C-alpha positions as a LaTeX table, in Angstrom:
\begin{tabular}{lrrr}
\hline
Residue & $x$ (\AA) & $y$ (\AA) & $z$ (\AA) \\
\hline
Met1 & 0.16 & $-0.09$ & 0.14 \\
Thr2 & 0.93 & 3.33 & $-0.88$ \\
Gly3 & 1.71 & 6.45 & 1.13 \\
Ala4 & $-0.83$ & 8.36 & $-0.31$ \\
Leu5 & $-3.64$ & 5.31 & 0.07 \\
Trp6 & $-2.76$ & 5.14 & 3.79 \\
Phe7 & $-3.16$ & 8.65 & 4.22 \\
Leu8 & $-6.85$ & 8.24 & 1.77 \\
Leu9 & $-7.54$ & 5.65 & 4.54 \\
Val10 & $-6.34$ & 6.46 & 8.08 \\
Gly11 & $-7.94$ & 9.77 & 6.84 \\
Gly12 & $-10.89$ & 8.13 & 6.14 \\
Leu13 & $-11.36$ & 6.72 & 8.86 \\
Leu14 & $-11.07$ & 9.67 & 11.24 \\
Leu15 & $-13.21$ & 11.89 & 8.99 \\
Val16 & $-15.74$ & 8.69 & 9.54 \\
Met17 & $-15.56$ & 8.10 & 13.32 \\
Gly18 & $-15.61$ & 12.07 & 13.56 \\
Leu19 & $-19.11$ & 12.62 & 11.77 \\
Thr20 & $-20.99$ & 9.45 & 13.53 \\
Pro21 & $-19.84$ & 9.23 & 17.39 \\
Ser22 & $-23.53$ & 9.34 & 17.99 \\
Phe23 & $-23.90$ & 6.26 & 16.02 \\
Ile24 & $-21.17$ & 3.98 & 17.21 \\
Lys25 & $-21.97$ & 5.04 & 20.87 \\
Arg26 & $-25.19$ & 3.09 & 20.42 \\
Leu27 & $-23.12$ & 0.14 & 18.52 \\
Pro28 & $-23.33$ & $-3.19$ & 20.88 \\
Val29 & $-19.39$ & $-3.39$ & 20.01 \\
Thr30 & $-16.43$ & $-0.80$ & 20.75 \\
Ser31 & $-14.67$ & 0.69 & 17.69 \\
Ala32 & $-11.37$ & $-1.13$ & 18.26 \\
Ile33 & $-13.47$ & $-3.87$ & 16.56 \\
Ile34 & $-14.21$ & $-1.32$ & 13.87 \\
Tyr35 & $-10.84$ & $-0.55$ & 13.41 \\
Leu36 & $-9.76$ & $-4.14$ & 13.41 \\
Ala37 & $-12.54$ & $-4.96$ & 10.99 \\
Ile38 & $-10.99$ & $-2.75$ & 8.11 \\
Gly39 & $-7.38$ & $-3.83$ & 9.04 \\
Leu40 & $-8.35$ & $-7.74$ & 8.46 \\
Leu41 & $-9.80$ & $-6.15$ & 5.56 \\
Val42 & $-7.59$ & $-5.04$ & 3.61 \\
Gly43 & $-4.45$ & $-6.91$ & 4.88 \\
Pro44 & $-3.47$ & $-10.29$ & 4.26 \\
Thr45 & $-6.69$ & $-12.28$ & 5.40 \\
Leu46 & $-8.66$ & $-11.05$ & 2.84 \\
Leu47 & $-7.76$ & $-7.96$ & $-0.05$ \\
Asn48 & $-3.98$ & $-8.21$ & 0.71 \\
Ala49 & $-3.84$ & $-4.14$ & $-0.36$ \\
Phe50 & $-0.76$ & $-3.97$ & 2.37 \\
His51 & 0.73 & $-6.52$ & 5.06 \\
Phe52 & 2.39 & $-5.42$ & 8.22 \\
Asn53 & 5.66 & $-7.36$ & 9.07 \\
Pro54 & 6.39 & $-6.83$ & 13.18 \\
Leu55 & 9.23 & $-8.83$ & 13.40 \\
Lys56 & 11.13 & $-6.71$ & 10.51 \\
Glu57 & 9.12 & $-3.57$ & 11.69 \\
Ser58 & 9.66 & $-4.07$ & 15.60 \\
Ala59 & 12.12 & $-1.13$ & 15.91 \\
Leu60 & 8.94 & 1.20 & 14.49 \\
Leu61 & 6.14 & $-1.07$ & 16.45 \\
Glu62 & 8.22 & $-0.36$ & 19.50 \\
Val63 & 8.28 & 3.17 & 19.72 \\
Leu64 & 4.77 & 3.44 & 18.65 \\
Thr65 & 3.00 & 1.18 & 21.09 \\
Glu66 & 5.67 & 2.62 & 23.89 \\
Val67 & 4.21 & 6.33 & 23.00 \\
Ala68 & 0.77 & 5.03 & 23.09 \\
Val69 & 0.88 & 3.42 & 26.61 \\
Leu70 & 2.51 & 6.12 & 27.89 \\
Ile71 & $-0.01$ & 8.72 & 26.63 \\
Ser72 & $-2.79$ & 6.42 & 27.82 \\
Leu73 & $-0.83$ & 5.91 & 31.80 \\
Phe74 & $-1.04$ & 9.32 & 32.17 \\
Ala75 & $-4.47$ & 10.04 & 31.26 \\
Ala76 & $-5.57$ & 7.38 & 33.55 \\
Gly77 & $-3.44$ & 8.67 & 36.64 \\
Val78 & $-4.85$ & 12.13 & 35.79 \\
Lys79 & $-8.31$ & 10.31 & 35.98 \\
Met80 & $-8.21$ & 8.79 & 39.48 \\
Pro81 & $-10.24$ & 9.78 & 42.03 \\
Ala82 & $-8.51$ & 12.06 & 45.37 \\
Pro83 & $-7.86$ & 11.89 & 48.02 \\
Met84 & $-5.86$ & 8.27 & 47.52 \\
Arg85 & $-7.21$ & 5.48 & 50.59 \\
Leu86 & $-5.98$ & 2.24 & 50.98 \\
Asp87 & $-8.96$ & 0.79 & 51.48 \\
Arg88 & $-10.01$ & 1.97 & 47.59 \\
Trp89 & $-6.37$ & 1.26 & 46.31 \\
Arg90 & $-6.32$ & $-2.20$ & 48.08 \\
Thr91 & $-8.62$ & $-4.34$ & 45.35 \\
Pro92 & $-6.26$ & $-2.98$ & 42.22 \\
Leu93 & $-2.87$ & $-3.26$ & 44.05 \\
Leu94 & $-3.61$ & $-6.80$ & 44.67 \\
Leu95 & $-4.77$ & $-6.78$ & 40.81 \\
Ala96 & $-1.10$ & $-5.60$ & 39.92 \\
Ser97 & 0.94 & $-7.49$ & 41.90 \\
Ala98 & $-0.65$ & $-11.31$ & 42.95 \\
Ser99 & $-3.08$ & $-11.61$ & 40.51 \\
Met100 & $-0.05$ & $-10.33$ & 37.95 \\
Val101 & 2.22 & $-13.00$ & 39.12 \\
Leu102 & 0.19 & $-15.64$ & 39.47 \\
Thr103 & $-1.45$ & $-15.20$ & 35.58 \\
Val104 & 2.49 & $-14.80$ & 34.59 \\
Ala105 & 3.09 & $-18.56$ & 36.23 \\
Met106 & 0.06 & $-19.96$ & 34.73 \\
Val107 & 0.48 & $-18.29$ & 31.19 \\
Ala108 & 3.77 & $-20.00$ & 31.33 \\
Ala109 & 3.34 & $-23.32$ & 33.12 \\
Phe110 & 0.50 & $-24.05$ & 29.79 \\
Ala111 & 3.33 & $-22.48$ & 27.49 \\
His112 & 6.08 & $-25.09$ & 28.93 \\
Tyr113 & 3.94 & $-27.96$ & 29.27 \\
Ala114 & 1.05 & $-27.97$ & 26.90 \\
Leu115 & 2.27 & $-26.24$ & 23.95 \\
Gly116 & 6.05 & $-27.16$ & 24.10 \\
Leu117 & 8.17 & $-23.89$ & 25.01 \\
Ser118 & 11.49 & $-23.28$ & 26.63 \\
Leu119 & 11.00 & $-22.26$ & 30.01 \\
Gly120 & 12.84 & $-19.09$ & 29.51 \\
Ala121 & 9.91 & $-18.26$ & 25.84 \\
Ala122 & 7.04 & $-19.45$ & 28.52 \\
Val123 & 7.97 & $-16.77$ & 31.26 \\
Leu124 & 8.25 & $-14.03$ & 28.52 \\
Leu125 & 5.24 & $-15.35$ & 26.76 \\
Gly126 & 3.34 & $-15.28$ & 30.03 \\
Ala127 & 4.56 & $-11.65$ & 31.26 \\
Ile128 & 3.67 & $-10.48$ & 27.67 \\
Val129 & 0.37 & $-11.40$ & 27.60 \\
Ala130 & $-0.35$ & $-10.91$ & 31.98 \\
Pro131 & $-0.61$ & $-7.33$ & 31.90 \\
Thr132 & $-4.23$ & $-5.61$ & 31.15 \\
Asp133 & $-4.53$ & $-3.05$ & 28.68 \\
Pro134 & $-4.71$ & 0.84 & 29.27 \\
Val135 & $-5.43$ & 1.98 & 25.70 \\
Leu136 & $-7.94$ & $-0.47$ & 24.46 \\
Ala137 & $-10.05$ & $-0.93$ & 27.50 \\
Thr138 & $-11.38$ & 2.74 & 27.55 \\
Asp139 & $-14.87$ & 1.67 & 27.54 \\
Val140 & $-14.46$ & $-0.43$ & 31.28 \\
Gln141 & $-12.35$ & 2.35 & 32.53 \\
Ile142 & $-13.20$ & 5.78 & 34.85 \\
Arg143 & $-14.28$ & 8.23 & 32.02 \\
His144 & $-13.25$ & 11.65 & 34.29 \\
Pro145 & $-11.27$ & 12.65 & 37.49 \\
Gly146 & $-15.07$ & 13.09 & 39.06 \\
Asp147 & $-16.23$ & 9.47 & 38.11 \\
Arg148 & $-16.30$ & 6.94 & 41.58 \\
Asp149 & $-17.61$ & 3.67 & 39.96 \\
Arg150 & $-15.84$ & 0.89 & 41.92 \\
Leu151 & $-15.65$ & $-1.31$ & 39.06 \\
Arg152 & $-14.01$ & 1.10 & 36.97 \\
Phe153 & $-11.93$ & 2.32 & 39.24 \\
Asp154 & $-10.00$ & $-0.75$ & 39.89 \\
Leu155 & $-9.37$ & $-1.74$ & 35.97 \\
Thr156 & $-8.11$ & 1.84 & 35.90 \\
Cys157 & $-6.36$ & 1.62 & 38.50 \\
Glu158 & $-4.99$ & $-1.85$ & 37.55 \\
Ala159 & $-4.03$ & $-1.70$ & 34.35 \\
Gly160 & $-2.07$ & 2.06 & 35.22 \\
Met161 & $-0.23$ & $-0.27$ & 37.67 \\
Asn162 & 0.56 & $-3.73$ & 35.92 \\
Asp163 & 1.94 & $-2.54$ & 32.48 \\
Gly164 & 4.79 & $-1.26$ & 34.92 \\
Ser165 & 4.72 & $-4.29$ & 37.31 \\
Ala166 & 4.84 & $-6.58$ & 33.78 \\
Phe167 & 8.16 & $-5.62$ & 33.72 \\
Pro168 & 10.45 & $-7.59$ & 35.91 \\
Phe169 & 8.94 & $-10.66$ & 34.67 \\
Val170 & 9.75 & $-9.71$ & 30.75 \\
Met171 & 13.57 & $-9.40$ & 32.25 \\
Leu172 & 13.29 & $-12.75$ & 33.85 \\
Gly173 & 12.17 & $-14.52$ & 30.45 \\
Leu174 & 15.16 & $-12.64$ & 28.67 \\
Gly175 & 17.60 & $-13.68$ & 30.95 \\
Leu176 & 16.46 & $-16.93$ & 30.94 \\
Leu177 & 16.73 & $-17.15$ & 27.39 \\
Gly178 & 20.37 & $-15.58$ & 28.24 \\
Leu179 & 19.41 & $-12.35$ & 27.37 \\
His180 & 19.76 & $-10.98$ & 30.24 \\
Asp181 & 21.92 & $-10.73$ & 33.28 \\
Leu182 & 19.62 & $-12.36$ & 36.37 \\
Gly183 & 23.24 & $-12.35$ & 38.82 \\
Asp184 & 24.06 & $-15.53$ & 40.63 \\
Phe185 & 20.60 & $-17.28$ & 41.49 \\
Gly186 & 18.39 & $-14.47$ & 40.43 \\
Leu187 & 20.03 & $-12.28$ & 43.32 \\
Arg188 & 20.67 & $-8.88$ & 40.64 \\
Trp189 & 17.61 & $-9.48$ & 39.09 \\
Ala190 & 15.15 & $-9.20$ & 42.68 \\
Leu191 & 17.33 & $-6.75$ & 43.85 \\
Val192 & 17.86 & $-4.30$ & 40.75 \\
Asp193 & 14.79 & $-5.37$ & 38.05 \\
Val194 & 12.18 & $-5.76$ & 41.02 \\
Leu195 & 12.89 & $-3.92$ & 44.02 \\
Trp196 & 15.14 & $-1.20$ & 42.90 \\
Ala197 & 13.39 & $-0.18$ & 39.64 \\
Thr198 & 9.64 & $-0.93$ & 41.12 \\
Val199 & 10.89 & 1.53 & 44.16 \\
Ala200 & 12.41 & 3.88 & 42.42 \\
Gly201 & 9.90 & 4.37 & 39.19 \\
Ile202 & 7.30 & 4.55 & 41.74 \\
Ala203 & 9.40 & 7.21 & 44.00 \\
Ile204 & 10.31 & 9.63 & 40.76 \\
Gly205 & 6.62 & 9.80 & 39.77 \\
Leu206 & 4.91 & 10.86 & 43.01 \\
Val207 & 8.14 & 13.56 & 43.47 \\
Leu208 & 8.24 & 14.78 & 39.53 \\
Gly209 & 3.96 & 14.94 & 39.58 \\
Ser210 & 3.66 & 16.59 & 42.77 \\
Ala211 & 6.78 & 19.46 & 42.03 \\
Leu212 & 4.74 & 20.19 & 38.74 \\
Gly213 & 0.93 & 20.75 & 40.49 \\
Arg214 & 2.44 & 22.79 & 43.13 \\
Leu215 & 4.53 & 24.87 & 40.70 \\
Gly216 & 1.55 & 25.52 & 38.46 \\
Trp217 & $-0.45$ & 26.03 & 41.38 \\
Thr218 & 2.03 & 28.36 & 42.09 \\
Leu219 & 2.59 & 30.35 & 38.85 \\
Arg220 & $-0.88$ & 30.72 & 38.66 \\
Ser221 & $-1.22$ & 32.78 & 42.32 \\
Arg222 & $-2.38$ & 36.59 & 42.29 \\
Arg223 & 1.43 & 37.37 & 42.75 \\
Phe224 & 2.00 & 35.92 & 39.51 \\
Asp225 & $-0.85$ & 35.72 & 37.61 \\
His226 & 0.55 & 33.92 & 34.86 \\
Gln227 & $-0.58$ & 31.49 & 31.85 \\
Leu228 & 0.28 & 27.88 & 31.48 \\
Met229 & 0.47 & 25.86 & 28.49 \\
Asp230 & $-1.30$ & 22.72 & 30.01 \\
Asp231 & $-0.73$ & 20.45 & 26.95 \\
Phe232 & 2.53 & 21.17 & 26.88 \\
Leu233 & 3.27 & 20.39 & 30.65 \\
Gly234 & 1.25 & 17.46 & 30.56 \\
Leu235 & 3.99 & 15.97 & 26.99 \\
Gly236 & 6.91 & 17.56 & 28.89 \\
Leu237 & 5.78 & 15.59 & 32.35 \\
Ile238 & 5.83 & 12.28 & 30.96 \\
Gly239 & 9.29 & 13.00 & 28.76 \\
Val240 & 10.61 & 14.07 & 31.96 \\
Val241 & 9.62 & 11.20 & 34.11 \\
Tyr242 & 9.99 & 8.61 & 31.29 \\
Gly243 & 13.92 & 9.75 & 29.97 \\
Leu244 & 15.10 & 10.66 & 34.04 \\
Ser245 & 13.20 & 6.59 & 35.08 \\
Glu246 & 15.06 & 4.92 & 32.32 \\
Leu247 & 18.75 & 6.84 & 32.80 \\
Val248 & 18.33 & 4.95 & 36.27 \\
Asn249 & 16.89 & 1.60 & 35.41 \\
Ala250 & 13.47 & 2.58 & 37.17 \\
Trp251 & 10.32 & 0.93 & 35.48 \\
Gly252 & 9.41 & 4.92 & 33.41 \\
Phe253 & 5.90 & 3.23 & 32.92 \\
Leu254 & 5.39 & 2.71 & 36.66 \\
Ala255 & 6.36 & 6.49 & 36.85 \\
Val256 & 4.28 & 7.53 & 34.43 \\
Phe257 & 1.51 & 6.89 & 36.39 \\
Phe258 & 2.17 & 7.81 & 39.37 \\
Ala259 & 3.27 & 10.89 & 38.41 \\
Ala260 & 0.20 & 11.99 & 37.15 \\
Val261 & $-1.57$ & 10.85 & 39.94 \\
Ala262 & 0.69 & 12.99 & 42.17 \\
Leu263 & $-0.02$ & 15.54 & 39.83 \\
Arg264 & $-3.81$ & 15.92 & 40.22 \\
Gln265 & $-4.06$ & 14.25 & 44.09 \\
Thr266 & $-1.58$ & 17.46 & 44.55 \\
Glu267 & $-4.00$ & 19.83 & 42.62 \\
Val268 & $-6.82$ & 18.42 & 43.95 \\
Lys269 & $-5.25$ & 19.10 & 48.29 \\
Leu270 & $-4.55$ & 22.60 & 46.83 \\
Ile271 & $-8.21$ & 23.61 & 45.44 \\
Asn272 & $-9.51$ & 22.25 & 48.79 \\
Ala273 & $-7.53$ & 24.15 & 50.64 \\
Arg274 & $-8.26$ & 26.95 & 48.36 \\
Ala275 & $-11.94$ & 26.01 & 49.27 \\
Ala276 & $-11.78$ & 25.64 & 53.11 \\
Asn277 & $-9.92$ & 29.10 & 53.08 \\
Leu278 & $-12.67$ & 30.79 & 50.91 \\
Glu279 & $-15.60$ & 29.32 & 53.61 \\
Lys280 & $-13.59$ & 31.05 & 56.47 \\
Gly281 & $-13.41$ & 34.57 & 54.82 \\
Leu282 & $-9.38$ & 33.96 & 54.29 \\
Ala283 & $-10.15$ & 35.72 & 51.06 \\
Gly284 & $-6.77$ & 36.99 & 51.29 \\
Asn285 & $-5.35$ & 33.81 & 50.99 \\
Asp286 & $-6.56$ & 31.93 & 47.93 \\
Pro287 & $-4.07$ & 31.38 & 45.71 \\
Val288 & $-5.23$ & 31.28 & 42.44 \\
Ala289 & $-6.74$ & 34.18 & 40.48 \\
Thr290 & $-9.65$ & 33.06 & 39.21 \\
Pro291 & $-12.16$ & 35.67 & 38.13 \\
Gly292 & $-15.15$ & 36.32 & 40.00 \\
Gly293 & $-13.99$ & 33.67 & 42.28 \\
Gly294 & $-16.78$ & 31.29 & 41.48 \\
Asp295 & $-15.57$ & 29.71 & 38.37 \\
Pro296 & $-13.92$ & 26.33 & 37.62 \\
Val297 & $-9.75$ & 26.78 & 39.21 \\
Pro298 & $-7.45$ & 25.17 & 36.32 \\
Thr299 & $-5.46$ & 22.77 & 36.70 \\
Val300 & $-2.98$ & 21.46 & 34.40 \\
Ser301 & $-4.25$ & 17.73 & 34.79 \\
Glu302 & $-7.44$ & 18.69 & 33.45 \\
Gly303 & $-6.25$ & 21.02 & 31.46 \\
Ser304 & $-4.09$ & 18.85 & 29.61 \\
Leu305 & $-6.64$ & 15.54 & 29.49 \\
Ile306 & $-8.89$ & 16.34 & 26.12 \\
Phe307 & $-5.88$ & 16.86 & 24.08 \\
Lys308 & $-3.93$ & 13.15 & 25.50 \\
Glu309 & $-7.68$ & 11.51 & 25.43 \\
His310 & $-7.43$ & 12.60 & 21.13 \\
Leu311 & $-3.65$ & 11.22 & 20.96 \\
Glu312 & $-5.03$ & 8.08 & 22.66 \\
Arg313 & $-7.94$ & 7.67 & 20.31 \\
Ile314 & $-5.45$ & 8.59 & 17.26 \\
Ser315 & $-3.04$ & 5.85 & 18.38 \\
Glu316 & $-5.58$ & 3.16 & 18.82 \\
Leu317 & $-7.05$ & 3.58 & 15.14 \\
Leu318 & $-3.24$ & 3.31 & 14.08 \\
Leu319 & $-1.79$ & 0.30 & 16.07 \\
Ile320 & $-5.06$ & $-1.54$ & 15.90 \\
Leu321 & $-4.91$ & $-1.32$ & 11.51 \\
Leu322 & $-2.16$ & $-2.38$ & 11.56 \\
Val323 & $-2.17$ & $-5.55$ & 14.14 \\
Gly324 & $-5.41$ & $-6.75$ & 11.73 \\
Gly325 & $-2.54$ & $-6.18$ & 8.40 \\
Ser326 & $-0.26$ & $-8.70$ & 10.59 \\
Leu327 & $-2.83$ & $-11.25$ & 9.89 \\
Phe328 & $-3.15$ & $-14.31$ & 7.73 \\
Leu329 & $-5.90$ & $-16.77$ & 7.60 \\
Asp330 & $-3.41$ & $-19.37$ & 8.54 \\
Ser331 & $-2.30$ & $-17.47$ & 11.55 \\
Trp332 & $-5.52$ & $-18.65$ & 13.55 \\
Ser333 & $-3.38$ & $-22.23$ & 14.57 \\
Trp334 & $-5.06$ & $-24.11$ & 17.63 \\
Arg335 & $-1.69$ & $-23.26$ & 19.47 \\
Ala336 & $-2.48$ & $-19.80$ & 19.60 \\
Val337 & $-5.66$ & $-19.94$ & 20.08 \\
Ser338 & $-5.94$ & $-22.56$ & 22.68 \\
Leu339 & $-3.77$ & $-20.33$ & 24.51 \\
Ala340 & $-5.85$ & $-17.16$ & 24.53 \\
Leu341 & $-8.68$ & $-18.94$ & 25.33 \\
Phe342 & $-6.21$ & $-20.28$ & 28.46 \\
Leu343 & $-5.54$ & $-17.03$ & 29.60 \\
Phe344 & $-9.52$ & $-15.43$ & 29.40 \\
Leu345 & $-11.29$ & $-18.02$ & 30.56 \\
Val346 & $-8.68$ & $-19.94$ & 33.30 \\
Ala347 & $-5.82$ & $-17.75$ & 34.43 \\
Arg348 & $-7.37$ & $-14.25$ & 34.09 \\
Pro349 & $-10.62$ & $-15.32$ & 36.62 \\
Leu350 & $-8.84$ & $-17.66$ & 38.77 \\
Ser351 & $-5.62$ & $-15.28$ & 39.22 \\
Val352 & $-7.82$ & $-12.41$ & 40.39 \\
Ala353 & $-9.81$ & $-15.17$ & 42.62 \\
Leu354 & $-6.90$ & $-16.05$ & 44.05 \\
Ala355 & $-5.25$ & $-12.34$ & 44.25 \\
Leu356 & $-8.90$ & $-11.34$ & 46.22 \\
Leu357 & $-9.83$ & $-13.80$ & 48.59 \\
Gly358 & $-10.32$ & $-12.06$ & 52.10 \\
Ser359 & $-10.06$ & $-8.43$ & 50.15 \\
Arg360 & $-13.49$ & $-8.20$ & 50.81 \\
Thr361 & $-14.59$ & $-7.11$ & 47.15 \\
Pro362 & $-17.71$ & $-8.39$ & 46.36 \\
Ala363 & $-18.55$ & $-11.04$ & 44.45 \\
Arg364 & $-20.14$ & $-10.14$ & 41.38 \\
Leu365 & $-17.46$ & $-7.27$ & 41.16 \\
Arg366 & $-14.95$ & $-9.41$ & 41.47 \\
Gly367 & $-16.27$ & $-11.38$ & 38.20 \\
Met368 & $-16.64$ & $-8.68$ & 36.33 \\
Val369 & $-12.84$ & $-7.91$ & 36.75 \\
Gly370 & $-12.17$ & $-11.37$ & 35.95 \\
Trp371 & $-13.57$ & $-11.16$ & 32.60 \\
Phe372 & $-12.51$ & $-7.72$ & 31.79 \\
Gly373 & $-8.59$ & $-8.28$ & 31.60 \\
Val374 & $-8.80$ & $-6.38$ & 28.11 \\
Arg375 & $-5.32$ & $-7.21$ & 26.64 \\
Gly376 & $-3.82$ & $-5.05$ & 23.32 \\
Ile377 & $-1.09$ & $-2.26$ & 23.20 \\
Gly378 & 1.24 & $-3.18$ & 26.18 \\
Ser379 & 1.33 & $-6.51$ & 25.19 \\
Leu380 & 2.48 & $-5.48$ & 21.67 \\
Tyr381 & 4.95 & $-3.24$ & 23.72 \\
Tyr382 & 6.22 & $-6.03$ & 25.61 \\
Leu383 & 7.03 & $-8.07$ & 22.62 \\
Met384 & 8.60 & $-5.64$ & 19.99 \\
Tyr385 & 11.26 & $-5.13$ & 23.12 \\
Ala386 & 12.05 & $-8.19$ & 23.59 \\
Ile387 & 12.39 & $-9.05$ & 19.74 \\
Glu388 & 15.13 & $-5.77$ & 19.84 \\
His389 & 16.84 & $-7.32$ & 22.87 \\
Gly390 & 18.07 & $-10.13$ & 20.83 \\
Leu391 & 15.34 & $-12.63$ & 21.19 \\
Pro392 & 16.07 & $-14.88$ & 18.61 \\
Glu393 & 14.26 & $-15.32$ & 15.20 \\
Asn394 & 12.40 & $-19.01$ & 15.60 \\
Val395 & 11.13 & $-17.48$ & 19.20 \\
Ala396 & 10.23 & $-14.02$ & 17.75 \\
Leu397 & 8.09 & $-15.66$ & 14.75 \\
Glu398 & 6.38 & $-18.33$ & 17.70 \\
Leu399 & 5.58 & $-15.21$ & 20.34 \\
Ile400 & 4.56 & $-12.45$ & 17.69 \\
His401 & 2.07 & $-15.18$ & 16.12 \\
Met402 & 0.55 & $-16.50$ & 19.72 \\
Thr403 & 0.90 & $-12.57$ & 20.69 \\
Leu404 & $-1.22$ & $-11.43$ & 18.01 \\
Ile405 & $-4.30$ & $-14.15$ & 18.53 \\
Val406 & $-4.56$ & $-12.76$ & 22.03 \\
Val407 & $-4.98$ & $-9.26$ & 21.10 \\
Thr408 & $-7.05$ & $-9.92$ & 18.33 \\
Met409 & $-9.61$ & $-12.60$ & 20.06 \\
Ser410 & $-9.61$ & $-10.25$ & 23.22 \\
Ile411 & $-10.55$ & $-7.46$ & 20.74 \\
Leu412 & $-13.38$ & $-9.19$ & 19.46 \\
Val413 & $-14.55$ & $-11.48$ & 22.93 \\
His414 & $-14.11$ & $-8.21$ & 25.37 \\
Gly415 & $-15.17$ & $-5.49$ & 22.59 \\
Ala416 & $-17.91$ & $-7.47$ & 21.63 \\
Ser417 & $-19.08$ & $-8.17$ & 25.77 \\
Val418 & $-18.27$ & $-5.33$ & 27.59 \\
Lys419 & $-21.82$ & $-2.60$ & 26.73 \\
Pro420 & $-24.02$ & $-5.48$ & 27.86 \\
Leu421 & $-22.34$ & $-6.81$ & 30.33 \\
Met422 & $-21.22$ & $-3.32$ & 31.90 \\
Asn423 & $-25.11$ & $-2.21$ & 31.31 \\
Arg424 & $-26.41$ & $-5.18$ & 33.13 \\
Phe425 & $-23.90$ & $-4.88$ & 35.73 \\
Trp426 & $-25.09$ & $-1.20$ & 36.66 \\
Arg427 & $-28.42$ & $-1.70$ & 36.19 \\
Ser428 & $-28.33$ & $-4.89$ & 39.06 \\
Gly429 & $-26.26$ & $-2.80$ & 41.48 \\
\hline
\end{tabular}
């Protein structure tokens, strides 16, 4: 497919989606299924107008998926409700840690014993498909910063954290394949890839996100009365946090998510403090110059959110088209399909049930969380990351084949079930 035809295809899709949002919202399926169907139509599955080869284009796809995940993590983080409370965060923390470990272990065992993959390849595959996706799961995630729905919160918060908590297992898989130094008895992996990279990533995010929140608040104060470009600030925070994390070998995905959370939490605390001063009649202590005193207080988190969501939708469209354009009819092998079914019907529900034992999470909520473990762009990023770090071609082809089918089936089964199941869940609640 020539460049001109690509412009026509993507531009035409953007026009159609921009003109018909109300119609698409009434459809029983998500927009991701529409993008996938078009990718399958023009790709080698049907018309063969173009074929995207993930192995040959792994460097390009790694960058595209990396940017998409970072933008989505930031958008998820700034929608986290404030204030942060342990009782509210307990469930997603268990999902991003205990459920993650269990999913990786179960998928690795299935891939090793049932599909015949080597132990290293099996662990790597488990790490690739275990994390839920912040890009494709928008229909089951928090819609705006004031959204208090518990199911949406748990799924959004889990997706924000487990794209980072999966990274140690990616490195473990690469280490077992001889592509990463695990150290004697795995000591380096435990201390550096698990402990240091996780704690440092969270700390970097919390410190820089909070600092930007306070700096933006100060610059908007009566003393400075300064205009800010919130879109630039949001993108700049993503870049600085991610770049610094990479320099110190911390997990950048975790850092960006927690930077967004800290930014939002800091701004909300400052807004609440301002409201308390106004109630006490301390107008002189009001730090933000808002016309009339009653207008919404401008914040970096909300000011940059709409722009990030638009970028997220564009990246979703492009990347799902590429997924559809990567598949052939014979891509649907029993090995790949059985892996996807095992992940969706056994590993995900069972890992959620075990991780949430004793958490007092309602059974109906556990059931919904166990089903909506959407896989997508994050899995593609980890796969491309592994390929770019020297994954042997035969192993890479096997994992590409399985990962693409897992992502495709997730788009189909979760995209077709999200609207009816979520509507039933809310009606019964």
